[in-house]
Amino acid sequence: MAPIIIIGSGLCGTLMALRMAQKGYQVDVYEKRPDMRNANIGSGRSINLALSDRGLSGLEMVGLREKALELVIPMKGRLIHDLKGNQQFFSYSGRQGEVINSISRKGLNILLMDEAEKTGKIRFFFRHECSDVDFDQGNAIVKNLDTNRETTISGEVILGTDGAFSAVRQAMMRQSGALRFQYSQSFLDTGYKELTIPASDEGGFRLEKNALHIWPREGFMLIALPNLDKSFTVTLFLPFEGDYSFEKLKSDEEIESFFKTWFPTAYQHMPDLLQDFRDNPASSLCTVKCFPWQVGGKVALMGDAAHAVVPFYGQGMNASFEDCVVLDECMDKYPGDWQKILKNYEEKRKVNGDAIGDLAVDNFYEMKAATADPVFVLKRRIELDLEQNFPDYFSKYSMVTFREDLPYKTAMDQGRLQDSVLMDYARTIYPGQEWNREDVYRLVKM
Amino acid sequence: MAPIIIIGSGLCGTLMALRMAQKGYQVDVYEKRPDMRNANIGSGRSINLALSDRGLSGLEMVGLREKALELVIPMKGRLIHDLKGNQQFFSYSGRQGEVINSISRKGLNILLMDEAEKTGKIRFFFRHECSDVDFDQGNAIVKNLDTNRETTISGEVILGTDGAFSAVRQAMMRQSGALRFQYSQSFLDTGYKELTIPASDEGGFRLEKNALHIWPREGFMLIALPNLDKSFTVTLFLPFEGDYSFEKLKSDEEIESFFKTWFPTAYQHMPDLLQDFRDNPASSLCTVKCFPWQVGGKVALMGDAAHAVVPFYGQGMNASFEDCVVLDECMDKYPGDWQKILKNYEEKRKVNGDAIGDLAVDNFYEMKAATADPVFVLKRRIELDLEQNFPDYFSKYSMVTFREDLPYKTAMDQGRLQDSVLMDYARTIYPGQEWNREDVYRLVKM
């Protein structure tokens, strides 16, 4: 039988390759970058990621849940740092054990690659770039970047797991008229730059370890996620242009003064700030939606290639892994019938890929502004209280993050409704006044 | 001084070239197709177009209004053909002289090209395809399709007037991250195919000459626009898939039976139906929105390249010509300051380009379905009555089509509001009952 072709050996492609091998397929994976295990290269954008329940389901599927959990640092909630240096902790859930996990993108990817190779059924072709796809023939053209030679490859099916700037998707774009290819890419005005809080001189964490730290400042914000080496990866989210923006941070003085003014409690832990700031790019943040996700039962998009999302829900990898779980289910449902498998996968996932894209943009506004808004803070307290007292109440965040049994679209629709009810209620409560738990519960369950 | 570079010698590019020459610039126009004046080729999609007031303003600007009007057949309204063969005429306006004009795309393009060459300041380079744009340098790369040689060209400014699949816009897409290029393309499920009603054997028009004919059938429709040679260009708008769709029209019998059943009063005038149906493609219909429209005061998009629209408002060419009028105004406002000129042009036009895109999709639903709906028919009668009796009342259609003093966005916002008020009112009128003109006027002016 012809092999399964996978374009892109990132997290999504490697997980899917491994699963395909477990199902008995031969798999050829083509990756334009060198092997990240040998080369001292970055693994693409963002150094660490938040692994949560949907992602864990994907790892469970291939039997790697426990091994992956050895690589994580659990984060129990958001630790909010205000301008005065006060800290407020907001648990992610009112329930025990519902945490998200900081994990190194590269560490997890390497775990997946190593396990994939152990199957003996998967070949990785590094420095092979997909330059085009022939949808009629079901072929891909890949170029060996060392020899510049192009080869036409064909397989049982071609899966494009090649990320936000997917070459497979671009090939669909070139056939826009014939495929009636619906496509949108939407950039935020805000960009991001990765920085570091290193381990302390004594070799410990400089901030609380089991939290996702946020310094929300309305128009912009700083966040930090813990790493195994006791450093934190810090990300500055800041508009590209305007009064407070990357364009205004050129000189050392401007950069330092900005951090001293707005993030003094982070700044004191960032000895390499200026160097990091110069070395690392200010990158853009984009949401991509498209349709179709598959052509003729021969070619399909998965992960960021199908639904690039902004990082504010920590769901990018989790959504991609869930794509793999759903495709796996479709393969079980329609054994060997790729027309039906891919059509069914597309039908199940398209609406949910779009939903997590929208949810992530929502959360951008929530994280940078709402976490500093007293009504929002009260609403969040009420919600945690509901979660602690009513086992059948789940916040939008909980539904998205911890309820892998609920599709993203359901979590979004129900969560937005709850949020609006709770915000309305929170506005009626005077400062210091207690809320009525039973009343609120009845309201949100109406 | 360096020449103005224009990519694309369609209607928009040639009009702009002519205007630039009149302002004293040297202009180089690059076009990937051969010269349509020498070659027996199509001029792109759609054979004839509806020229209305915004388009006429563009022609007025270059002194070609009268010459263009010699090439048109005025259409005073929509002539609706129902299934039983009844005809109902709906004037486009309650006011005298407010008509739209059927004109040959090729005829008008040739008029513009001939006038452009007469200036002695414009060079056309045919069979030269733009393959890339360097936005930092402000250069374009064009490839001579006869020699396959690529040349880098630079000019005062580069204008991309190269249509819905614009190469200049694609070059912006390739710089998506750096430009934060917002982009969406949205296809309708419906496609179109061009057909013909030839002149009668006696050499006359087979249908009423001064009308735009519509055979609305809810899920699909046929339209016909008159040509100077007494033929009509007929367009079938039909879904690609489904019960009534292009995929269901394969055999001669299927095609003939479909036309006999649904369009008997058109079918009898279409002796070449089967030949036309086989020869002409079923093409797709796409709306494109993007931003920015210009980069660094060096490169700008105009016409379909910036805002491809579906054809249902007959405004594609008119919107493109209005782009030229606005760019001309900006050049007068900021002489020689291309940064300001292009920024100002973009600011004024982006919102209006998007508005006409949305209006055209609205009108798709109105044309194929609403014209067969009794409430809509009554609403349209009330509206014409308002236009005849209140000089300050303008329907949405009139504002879009005849009020070149109003931006599309204003026409859309005000027009949608009026439509919803009038539809609500029309629903309250029993069949045969008279409406109260003064009441309605007060309602829509509230």
Coordinates of C-alpha atoms in Angstrom, one line a residue, chain A residues 127-417:
Chain A
R127 CA 15.0 19.9 4.5
H128 CA 12.3 18.8 2.0
E129 CA 9.9 21.7 1.1
C130 CA 6.5 21.2 -0.4
S131 CA 6.4 23.4 -3.4
D132 CA 3.0 22.4 -4.9
V133 CA 0.1 20.0 -4.7
D134 CA -1.7 18.5 -7.7
F135 CA -5.2 17.9 -6.4
D136 CA -6.5 16.1 -9.4
Q137 CA -3.7 13.5 -9.3
G138 CA -3.3 13.6 -5.5
N139 CA 0.4 14.3 -5.8
A140 CA 2.7 16.7 -4.0
I141 CA 5.9 18.2 -5.3
V142 CA 8.7 18.4 -2.8
K143 CA 12.0 20.0 -3.2
N144 CA 15.2 18.8 -1.5
L145 CA 16.7 22.0 -0.2
D146 CA 20.2 20.5 -0.3
T147 CA 20.2 19.4 -3.9
N148 CA 17.4 21.7 -5.2
R149 CA 15.9 18.7 -6.9
E150 CA 12.1 18.4 -7.1
T151 CA 10.3 15.1 -6.7
T152 CA 6.7 14.2 -7.3
I153 CA 5.4 12.1 -4.5
S154 CA 2.0 10.3 -4.1
G155 CA 0.5 8.4 -1.3
E156 CA -2.7 6.9 0.2
V157 CA -3.5 10.5 1.3
I158 CA -1.6 13.7 1.8
L159 CA -2.0 15.6 5.1
G160 CA -0.9 19.2 5.3
T161 CA 0.3 19.8 8.9
D162 CA 2.6 22.5 7.8
G163 CA 1.5 25.3 10.0
A164 CA 0.1 28.8 9.8
F165 CA 1.8 29.6 6.5
S166 CA 1.0 26.1 5.1
A167 CA 2.3 25.3 1.6
V168 CA -0.5 22.8 1.1
R169 CA -3.0 25.5 1.9
Q170 CA -1.2 27.9 -0.5
A171 CA -1.6 25.3 -3.2
M172 CA -5.3 25.3 -2.5
M173 CA -5.3 29.1 -2.7
R174 CA -3.8 28.8 -6.2
Q175 CA -6.8 26.7 -7.2
S176 CA -9.2 29.2 -5.6
G177 CA -11.7 29.4 -8.4
A178 CA -12.0 25.7 -9.0
L179 CA -12.2 24.9 -5.3
R180 CA -14.2 28.0 -4.4
F181 CA -11.7 28.3 -1.6
Q182 CA -13.0 30.5 1.2
Y183 CA -10.1 32.1 3.0
S184 CA -9.5 34.8 5.5
Q185 CA -6.4 36.0 7.4
S186 CA -6.8 38.6 10.0
F187 CA -3.9 40.2 12.0
L188 CA -4.2 41.9 15.3
D189 CA -2.7 45.3 15.6
T190 CA -0.7 43.9 18.5
G191 CA 2.5 41.8 18.0
Y192 CA 4.6 39.8 20.5
K193 CA 8.2 39.5 21.5
E194 CA 9.7 36.7 23.6
L195 CA 11.9 37.5 26.5
T196 CA 13.3 35.7 29.5
I197 CA 13.3 35.6 33.3
P198 CA 16.3 33.3 34.0
A199 CA 16.6 31.1 37.0
S200 CA 17.8 32.9 40.1
D201 CA 21.5 33.0 41.0
E202 CA 20.7 30.3 43.6
G203 CA 19.2 28.2 40.8
G204 CA 15.5 28.6 41.7
F205 CA 12.4 30.1 40.2
R206 CA 12.3 33.9 40.6
L207 CA 8.5 33.9 40.6
E208 CA 5.7 31.6 41.8
K209 CA 6.3 28.4 39.8
N210 CA 2.8 26.9 39.4
A211 CA 1.1 29.9 37.8
L212 CA 0.7 31.7 34.5
H213 CA 1.8 35.2 35.3
I214 CA 0.1 38.2 33.8
W215 CA 0.8 41.9 34.0
P216 CA -2.3 43.3 32.3
R217 CA -2.0 47.0 31.3
E218 CA -5.1 47.5 29.1
G219 CA -3.5 48.4 25.8
F220 CA -0.7 45.8 26.3
M221 CA 0.5 43.1 28.6
L222 CA 3.3 40.9 29.7
I223 CA 2.9 37.2 30.5
A224 CA 5.3 34.5 31.8
L225 CA 5.2 30.7 31.8
P226 CA 7.6 28.5 33.8
N227 CA 10.2 26.2 32.3
L228 CA 11.7 23.0 33.7
D229 CA 15.1 24.8 33.9
K230 CA 13.5 27.2 36.4
S231 CA 13.5 30.1 33.9
F232 CA 10.3 31.7 32.7
T233 CA 9.6 32.5 29.1
V234 CA 8.2 36.0 29.1
T235 CA 6.1 37.3 26.2
L236 CA 5.4 41.0 25.7
F237 CA 2.2 41.7 23.7
L238 CA 2.2 45.3 22.5
P239 CA 0.7 47.2 19.5
F240 CA 3.1 47.7 16.6
E241 CA 2.1 51.4 16.3
G242 CA 0.7 54.1 18.6
D243 CA 1.5 55.8 21.9
Y244 CA 2.6 52.5 23.6
S245 CA 4.1 50.4 20.8
F246 CA 7.1 48.5 19.4
E247 CA 7.8 51.5 17.2
K248 CA 8.2 53.7 20.3
L249 CA 10.8 51.3 21.9
K250 CA 14.0 51.9 19.9
S251 CA 16.7 53.0 22.3
D252 CA 18.0 51.2 25.4
E253 CA 16.6 54.1 27.4
E254 CA 13.1 53.8 25.9
I255 CA 13.0 50.0 26.5
E256 CA 14.2 50.2 30.1
S257 CA 12.0 53.1 31.0
F258 CA 9.0 51.3 29.5
F259 CA 9.6 48.1 31.6
K260 CA 10.5 50.1 34.7
T261 CA 7.3 52.1 34.5
W262 CA 4.8 49.4 33.5
F263 CA 6.3 46.1 34.6
P264 CA 8.6 46.9 37.6
T265 CA 8.0 43.5 39.3
A266 CA 9.0 41.7 36.1
Y267 CA 11.8 44.1 35.2
Q268 CA 13.7 43.4 38.3
H269 CA 14.0 39.7 37.3
M270 CA 15.1 40.4 33.7
P271 CA 18.9 41.0 33.7
D272 CA 19.1 40.2 30.0
L273 CA 16.2 42.4 28.9
L274 CA 18.0 44.6 26.5
Q275 CA 19.9 41.8 24.8
D276 CA 16.7 39.7 24.5
F277 CA 14.8 42.7 23.2
R278 CA 17.3 43.2 20.4
D279 CA 17.8 39.6 19.5
N280 CA 14.2 38.5 19.3
P281 CA 11.8 39.7 16.6
A282 CA 8.5 41.4 17.1
S283 CA 6.2 38.9 15.5
S284 CA 2.6 39.3 14.2
L285 CA -0.5 37.5 15.4
C286 CA -2.9 36.1 12.8
T287 CA -6.1 34.1 12.7
V288 CA -6.7 32.0 9.6
K289 CA -10.0 30.5 8.5
C290 CA -10.5 28.5 5.3
F291 CA -12.7 26.1 3.6
P292 CA -12.6 23.4 2.2
W293 CA -10.1 21.6 4.5
Q294 CA -9.9 18.6 2.2
V295 CA -10.0 18.0 -1.6
G296 CA -11.4 14.9 -3.2
G297 CA -10.5 12.5 -0.3
K298 CA -6.9 12.9 -1.3
V299 CA -5.5 15.9 0.6
A300 CA -6.5 17.4 3.9
L301 CA -5.3 20.3 6.2
M302 CA -4.8 19.8 9.9
G303 CA -3.7 22.0 12.8
D304 CA -2.5 25.6 12.2
A305 CA -2.6 24.9 8.4
A306 CA -6.4 24.7 8.7
H307 CA -7.1 27.1 11.6
A308 CA -4.2 29.3 12.7
V309 CA -5.2 30.9 16.0
V310 CA -3.7 33.6 18.2
P311 CA -2.2 32.2 21.4
F312 CA -4.5 33.8 24.0
Y313 CA -6.4 30.7 24.9
G314 CA -3.4 28.5 25.0
Q315 CA -5.3 26.1 22.7
G316 CA -3.3 26.1 19.4
M317 CA -1.5 22.8 20.1
N318 CA -4.5 21.4 21.9
A319 CA -6.8 22.1 19.0
S320 CA -4.3 20.5 16.6
F321 CA -4.1 17.4 18.7
E322 CA -7.8 17.2 18.8
D323 CA -7.8 17.3 15.0
C324 CA -5.7 14.1 15.2
V325 CA -8.1 12.5 17.6
V326 CA -11.1 13.3 15.3
L327 CA -9.4 12.1 12.2
D328 CA -8.5 8.9 14.0
E329 CA -12.2 8.4 14.9
C330 CA -13.2 9.0 11.3
M331 CA -10.7 6.4 10.2
D332 CA -12.2 3.9 12.5
K333 CA -15.7 4.8 11.4
Y334 CA -15.0 4.5 7.6
P335 CA -12.1 2.1 7.3
G336 CA -10.1 2.7 4.2
D337 CA -12.7 5.0 2.6
W338 CA -10.7 8.3 2.5
Q339 CA -13.5 10.2 0.7
K340 CA -15.7 9.6 3.7
I341 CA -13.0 9.9 6.3
L342 CA -11.8 13.3 5.2
K343 CA -15.3 14.6 4.5
N344 CA -16.4 13.6 7.9
Y345 CA -13.3 15.0 9.6
E346 CA -13.9 18.3 7.8
E347 CA -17.5 18.4 8.8
K348 CA -16.7 17.7 12.4
R349 CA -13.7 20.0 12.8
K350 CA -14.2 23.1 10.6
V351 CA -16.8 24.7 12.8
N352 CA -14.7 23.9 15.9
G353 CA -11.4 25.2 14.4
D354 CA -13.2 28.5 13.6
A355 CA -14.7 28.6 17.1
I356 CA -11.3 28.3 18.9
G357 CA -10.0 31.1 16.5
D358 CA -12.8 33.4 17.7
L359 CA -12.4 32.3 21.3
A360 CA -8.7 33.1 21.3
V361 CA -9.4 36.6 20.0
D362 CA -12.0 37.1 22.7
N363 CA -9.5 36.0 25.3
F364 CA -6.9 38.6 24.0
Y365 CA -9.2 41.3 25.1
E366 CA -10.1 39.6 28.4
M367 CA -6.4 39.0 29.3
K368 CA -5.1 42.5 28.6
A369 CA -8.0 44.5 29.8
A370 CA -10.7 42.7 31.6
T371 CA -8.4 41.1 34.2
A372 CA -7.8 44.7 35.4
D373 CA -11.5 45.6 35.5
P374 CA -13.2 45.3 38.9
V375 CA -16.5 44.0 37.4
F376 CA -14.7 41.3 35.6
V377 CA -12.7 40.4 38.7
L378 CA -16.0 40.1 40.7
K379 CA -17.6 38.1 37.8
R380 CA -14.6 35.7 37.9
R381 CA -14.9 35.3 41.7
I382 CA -18.6 34.5 41.4
E383 CA -17.9 32.0 38.7
L384 CA -15.2 30.2 40.7
D385 CA -17.7 30.0 43.6
L386 CA -20.3 28.5 41.3
E387 CA -17.7 25.9 40.1
Q388 CA -16.9 25.0 43.7
N389 CA -20.5 24.6 44.7
F390 CA -22.3 23.3 41.7
P391 CA -20.7 20.3 40.0
D392 CA -22.6 20.9 36.8
Y393 CA -21.5 24.4 36.4
F394 CA -18.5 25.0 34.0
S395 CA -17.1 28.4 33.1
K396 CA -16.3 29.2 29.4
Y397 CA -12.7 28.8 30.3
S398 CA -13.3 25.4 31.9
M399 CA -15.4 24.2 29.0
V400 CA -12.7 25.2 26.5
T401 CA -9.8 23.9 28.6
F402 CA -11.0 21.0 30.6
R403 CA -14.0 19.6 28.9
E404 CA -12.6 17.6 25.9
D405 CA -16.0 16.0 25.6
L406 CA -17.5 19.3 24.5
P407 CA -16.8 20.6 21.0
Y408 CA -15.2 24.1 21.0
K409 CA -18.3 25.5 19.2
T410 CA -20.6 24.4 22.0
A411 CA -18.1 25.7 24.6
M412 CA -18.1 29.1 22.8
D413 CA -21.9 29.4 22.4
Q414 CA -22.7 28.4 25.9
G415 CA -19.7 30.2 27.4
R416 CA -20.5 33.5 25.8
L417 CA -24.1 33.3 27.0

